[in-house]
Backbone as JSON Lines, residues from 0, in Angstrom:
{"i":0,"aa":"M","n":[35.7,85.3,-53.21],"ca":[35.32,86.55,-52.59],"c":[34.19,86.33,-51.59]}
{"i":1,"aa":"Y","n":[33.2,85.5,-51.99],"ca":[32.07,85.23,-51.1],"c":[32.53,84.58,-49.8]}
{"i":2,"aa":"T","n":[33.47,83.65,-49.9],"ca":[33.99,82.97,-48.71],"c":[34.7,83.96,-47.8]}
{"i":3,"aa":"R","n":[35.47,84.86,-48.38],"ca":[36.17,85.88,-47.59],"c":[35.16,86.76,-46.84]}
{"i":4,"aa":"L","n":[34.08,87.12,-47.51],"ca":[33.05,87.93,-46.87],"c":[32.41,87.16,-45.72]}
{"i":5,"aa":"Q","n":[32.13,85.88,-45.93],"ca":[31.57,85.06,-44.85],"c":[32.53,85.01,-43.67]}
{"i":6,"aa":"D","n":[33.82,84.85,-43.93],"ca":[34.82,84.8,-42.86],"c":[34.82,86.1,-42.06]}
{"i":7,"aa":"L","n":[34.75,87.21,-42.76],"ca":[34.75,88.51,-42.07],"c":[33.49,88.68,-41.23]}
{"i":8,"aa":"L","n":[32.35,88.29,-41.76],"ca":[31.1,88.41,-41.01],"c":[31.11,87.49,-39.79]}
{"i":9,"aa":"T","n":[31.62,86.29,-39.95],"ca":[31.7,85.35,-38.83],"c":[32.63,85.89,-37.75]}
{"i":10,"aa":"R","n":[33.78,86.39,-38.17],"ca":[34.74,86.95,-37.22],"c":[34.12,88.13,-36.48]}
{"i":11,"aa":"D","n":[33.39,88.98,-37.2],"ca":[32.73,90.13,-36.59],"c":[31.7,89.67,-35.56]}
{"i":12,"aa":"R","n":[30.96,88.61,-35.88],"ca":[29.96,88.09,-34.95],"c":[30.63,87.57,-33.68]}
{"i":13,"aa":"H","n":[31.77,86.91,-33.83],"ca":[32.5,86.41,-32.66],"c":[32.99,87.57,-31.79]}
{"i":14,"aa":"E","n":[33.51,88.61,-32.43],"ca":[33.99,89.78,-31.69],"c":[32.84,90.46,-30.95]}
{"i":15,"aa":"Q","n":[31.69,90.57,-31.57],"ca":[30.54,91.18,-30.92],"c":[30.11,90.37,-29.7]}
{"i":16,"aa":"E","n":[30.14,89.05,-29.82],"ca":[29.76,88.2,-28.7],"c":[30.76,88.35,-27.55]}
{"i":17,"aa":"R","n":[32.04,88.38,-27.86],"ca":[33.05,88.6,-26.81],"c":[32.82,89.93,-26.1]}
{"i":18,"aa":"Y","n":[32.57,90.98,-26.87],"ca":[32.33,92.31,-26.29],"c":[31.1,92.28,-25.41]}
{"i":19,"aa":"R","n":[30.02,91.65,-25.88],"ca":[28.78,91.57,-25.1],"c":[29.01,90.86,-23.77]}
{"i":20,"aa":"Q","n":[29.73,89.75,-23.82],"ca":[29.99,89.01,-22.6],"c":[30.89,89.8,-21.65]}
{"i":21,"aa":"K","n":[31.84,90.52,-22.2],"ca":[32.72,91.33,-21.36],"c":[31.92,92.44,-20.68]}
{"i":22,"aa":"Q","n":[31.0,93.06,-21.41],"ca":[30.17,94.12,-20.85],"c":[29.27,93.57,-19.74]}
{"i":23,"aa":"Q","n":[28.88,92.33,-19.83],"ca":[28.03,91.71,-18.81],"c":[28.85,91.18,-17.64]}
{"i":24,"aa":"G","n":[30.15,91.38,-17.69],"ca":[31.01,90.93,-16.6],"c":[31.31,89.45,-16.63]}
{"i":25,"aa":"R","n":[31.08,88.82,-17.79],"ca":[31.35,87.39,-17.92],"c":[32.49,87.18,-18.89]}
{"i":26,"aa":"Q","n":[33.24,86.17,-18.63],"ca":[34.22,85.73,-19.62],"c":[33.51,84.78,-20.56]}
{"i":27,"aa":"P","n":[33.96,84.72,-21.82],"ca":[33.36,83.73,-22.71],"c":[33.41,82.35,-22.06]}
{"i":28,"aa":"G","n":[32.4,81.54,-22.3],"ca":[32.28,80.23,-21.67],"c":[33.57,79.44,-21.62]}
{"i":29,"aa":"L","n":[34.13,79.33,-20.44],"ca":[35.42,78.65,-20.29],"c":[35.25,77.16,-20.12]}
{"i":30,"aa":"A","n":[34.16,76.77,-19.45],"ca":[33.98,75.35,-19.16],"c":[33.0,74.73,-20.15]}
{"i":31,"aa":"L","n":[33.46,73.75,-20.86],"ca":[32.59,72.98,-21.75],"c":[32.2,71.7,-21.04]}
{"i":32,"aa":"P","n":[31.06,71.14,-21.41],"ca":[30.64,69.92,-20.72],"c":[31.62,68.77,-20.96]}
{"i":33,"aa":"P","n":[31.72,67.87,-20.0],"ca":[32.59,66.71,-20.19],"c":[32.08,65.84,-21.34]}
{"i":34,"aa":"I","n":[32.96,65.05,-21.89],"ca":[32.64,64.18,-23.02],"c":[31.46,63.27,-22.69]}
{"i":35,"aa":"E","n":[31.37,62.8,-21.45],"ca":[30.27,61.92,-21.06],"c":[28.92,62.59,-21.3]}
{"i":36,"aa":"E","n":[28.83,63.9,-21.04],"ca":[27.58,64.62,-21.28],"c":[27.28,64.71,-22.78]}
{"i":37,"aa":"L","n":[28.33,64.81,-23.59],"ca":[28.13,64.86,-25.04],"c":[27.58,63.52,-25.54]}
{"i":38,"aa":"Y","n":[28.08,62.43,-24.98],"ca":[27.55,61.11,-25.36],"c":[26.08,60.98,-24.94]}
{"i":39,"aa":"S","n":[25.73,61.49,-23.77],"ca":[24.33,61.46,-23.33],"c":[23.45,62.31,-24.25]}
{"i":40,"aa":"L","n":[23.97,63.46,-24.65],"ca":[23.25,64.32,-25.58],"c":[23.05,63.62,-26.92]}
{"i":41,"aa":"F","n":[24.09,62.97,-27.42],"ca":[23.99,62.22,-28.67],"c":[22.92,61.13,-28.56]}
{"i":42,"aa":"D","n":[22.95,60.38,-27.46],"ca":[21.96,59.31,-27.27],"c":[20.55,59.86,-27.23]}
{"i":43,"aa":"R","n":[20.36,60.95,-26.51],"ca":[19.03,61.54,-26.41],"c":[18.52,61.99,-27.78]}
{"i":44,"aa":"L","n":[19.37,62.7,-28.54],"ca":[18.97,63.18,-29.86],"c":[18.78,62.03,-30.84]}
{"i":45,"aa":"N","n":[19.61,60.99,-30.71],"ca":[19.48,59.81,-31.57],"c":[18.1,59.17,-31.37]}
{"i":46,"aa":"W","n":[17.68,59.03,-30.14],"ca":[16.37,58.42,-29.88],"c":[15.23,59.38,-30.22]}
{"i":47,"aa":"Q","n":[15.44,60.66,-29.95],"ca":[14.38,61.65,-30.2],"c":[14.08,61.8,-31.69]}
{"i":48,"aa":"Y","n":[15.12,61.85,-32.51],"ca":[14.93,62.14,-33.93],"c":[15.08,60.93,-34.86]}
{"i":49,"aa":"F","n":[15.83,59.92,-34.43],"ca":[16.12,58.79,-35.32],"c":[15.7,57.45,-34.75]}
{"i":50,"aa":"D","n":[14.97,57.47,-33.66],"ca":[14.48,56.24,-33.03],"c":[15.62,55.27,-32.71]}
{"i":51,"aa":"G","n":[16.8,55.83,-32.37],"ca":[17.95,55.01,-31.99],"c":[18.68,54.35,-33.13]}
{"i":52,"aa":"A","n":[18.39,54.74,-34.36],"ca":[18.95,54.06,-35.54],"c":[20.38,54.46,-35.89]}
{"i":53,"aa":"L","n":[20.87,55.57,-35.37],"ca":[22.23,55.99,-35.72],"c":[23.26,55.06,-35.07]}
{"i":54,"aa":"P","n":[24.35,54.77,-35.79],"ca":[25.38,53.9,-35.21],"c":[26.16,54.62,-34.12]}
{"i":55,"aa":"P","n":[26.82,53.88,-33.25],"ca":[27.66,54.52,-32.22],"c":[28.76,55.34,-32.88]}
{"i":56,"aa":"V","n":[29.14,56.43,-32.23],"ca":[30.19,57.31,-32.74],"c":[31.18,57.61,-31.62]}
{"i":57,"aa":"K","n":[32.33,58.1,-32.04],"ca":[33.3,58.63,-31.09],"c":[33.11,60.14,-31.09]}
{"i":58,"aa":"I","n":[33.1,60.75,-29.92],"ca":[32.95,62.2,-29.8],"c":[34.2,62.75,-29.12]}
{"i":59,"aa":"E","n":[34.73,63.81,-29.7],"ca":[35.93,64.42,-29.12],"c":[35.92,65.92,-29.35]}
{"i":60,"aa":"Y","n":[36.61,66.63,-28.48],"ca":[36.81,68.07,-28.65],"c":[38.02,68.3,-29.54]}
{"i":61,"aa":"S","n":[37.98,69.41,-30.27],"ca":[39.12,69.79,-31.1],"c":[39.49,71.24,-30.8]}
{"i":62,"aa":"N","n":[40.72,71.44,-30.38],"ca":[41.22,72.8,-30.13],"c":[41.68,73.47,-31.42]}
{"i":63,"aa":"R","n":[41.82,72.71,-32.49],"ca":[42.29,73.26,-33.76],"c":[41.17,73.82,-34.62]}
{"i":64,"aa":"M","n":[39.97,73.29,-34.46],"ca":[38.84,73.72,-35.29],"c":[38.39,75.12,-34.92]}
{"i":65,"aa":"T","n":[37.99,75.88,-35.93],"ca":[37.38,77.19,-35.68],"c":[35.88,77.15,-35.95]}
{"i":66,"aa":"S","n":[35.4,76.05,-36.5],"ca":[33.97,75.91,-36.76],"c":[33.3,75.25,-35.55]}
{"i":67,"aa":"A","n":[31.98,75.14,-35.61],"ca":[31.23,74.56,-34.51],"c":[31.53,73.08,-34.33]}
{"i":68,"aa":"G","n":[31.65,72.36,-35.45],"ca":[31.91,70.94,-35.35],"c":[31.95,70.28,-36.7]}
{"i":69,"aa":"S","n":[32.24,68.99,-36.68],"ca":[32.27,68.22,-37.92],"c":[31.97,66.76,-37.62]}
{"i":70,"aa":"Y","n":[31.59,66.05,-38.68],"ca":[31.36,64.61,-38.59],"c":[32.09,63.94,-39.74]}
{"i":71,"aa":"T","n":[32.87,62.92,-39.41],"ca":[33.58,62.14,-40.42],"c":[32.94,60.76,-40.46]}
{"i":72,"aa":"P","n":[32.08,60.51,-41.47],"ca":[31.35,59.24,-41.51],"c":[32.24,58.01,-41.6]}
{"i":73,"aa":"A","n":[33.33,58.09,-42.36],"ca":[34.2,56.92,-42.52],"c":[34.8,56.48,-41.19]}
{"i":74,"aa":"R","n":[35.05,57.43,-40.31],"ca":[35.63,57.09,-39.0],"c":[34.59,57.12,-37.89]}
{"i":75,"aa":"R","n":[33.38,57.57,-38.22],"ca":[32.31,57.74,-37.23],"c":[32.78,58.58,-36.04]}
{"i":76,"aa":"V","n":[33.32,59.76,-36.37],"ca":[33.83,60.67,-35.35],"c":[33.13,62.01,-35.46]}
{"i":77,"aa":"I","n":[32.6,62.47,-34.33],"ca":[32.07,63.82,-34.22],"c":[33.11,64.64,-33.48]}
{"i":78,"aa":"K","n":[33.53,65.75,-34.09],"ca":[34.47,66.67,-33.44],"c":[33.73,67.95,-33.11]}
{"i":79,"aa":"I","n":[33.92,68.41,-31.9],"ca":[33.3,69.63,-31.42],"c":[34.39,70.69,-31.29]}
{"i":80,"aa":"G","n":[34.21,71.83,-31.95],"ca":[35.2,72.91,-31.91],"c":[35.14,73.67,-30.59]}
{"i":81,"aa":"T","n":[36.21,73.6,-29.82],"ca":[36.22,74.26,-28.51],"c":[36.24,75.79,-28.64]}
{"i":82,"aa":"K","n":[36.95,76.31,-29.62],"ca":[37.02,77.78,-29.78],"c":[35.63,78.35,-30.01]}
{"i":83,"aa":"Y","n":[34.89,77.73,-30.9],"ca":[33.55,78.2,-31.22],"c":[32.63,78.08,-30.01]}
{"i":84,"aa":"H","n":[32.63,76.93,-29.35],"ca":[31.67,76.7,-28.28],"c":[32.04,77.38,-26.98]}
{"i":85,"aa":"R","n":[33.25,77.84,-26.84],"ca":[33.56,78.69,-25.69],"c":[32.93,80.07,-25.89]}
{"i":86,"aa":"L","n":[32.8,80.48,-27.14],"ca":[32.14,81.75,-27.43],"c":[30.62,81.61,-27.41]}
{"i":87,"aa":"F","n":[30.13,80.48,-27.89],"ca":[28.7,80.25,-28.02],"c":[28.29,78.94,-27.35]}
{"i":88,"aa":"P","n":[28.37,78.87,-26.02],"ca":[28.09,77.61,-25.33],"c":[26.64,77.16,-25.48]}
{"i":89,"aa":"D","n":[25.73,78.07,-25.72],"ca":[24.33,77.69,-25.86],"c":[24.03,77.0,-27.18]}
{"i":90,"aa":"E","n":[24.95,77.02,-28.12],"ca":[24.73,76.42,-29.43],"c":[25.24,74.97,-29.52]}
{"i":91,"aa":"L","n":[25.69,74.43,-28.42],"ca":[26.27,73.09,-28.44],"c":[25.28,72.05,-28.95]}
{"i":92,"aa":"E","n":[24.06,72.09,-28.47],"ca":[23.07,71.09,-28.89],"c":[22.74,71.23,-30.38]}
{"i":93,"aa":"D","n":[22.78,72.45,-30.9],"ca":[22.47,72.66,-32.32],"c":[23.58,72.15,-33.23]}
{"i":94,"aa":"T","n":[24.77,71.95,-32.69],"ca":[25.88,71.46,-33.51],"c":[25.72,69.99,-33.76]}
């Protein structure tokens, strides 16, 4: 039940953001940064917070994910959810 409630609240938040952007005359963020920029962001955060100690990773976008992102340690893959970040492009660095 708790998970269902979280899903409804998350969906409501997404709908509110779409409405807000529509009222401002903007479409939800259509353009996401190229993968090269994501690698630069990873490198910057790696040095800023971990002194460069994190191992290299593969970064990719996922059109199937509805969450902000995920990390699979066994494969060293960071996946960025395009659906989420088109709605909330300013949250990319926090993911």
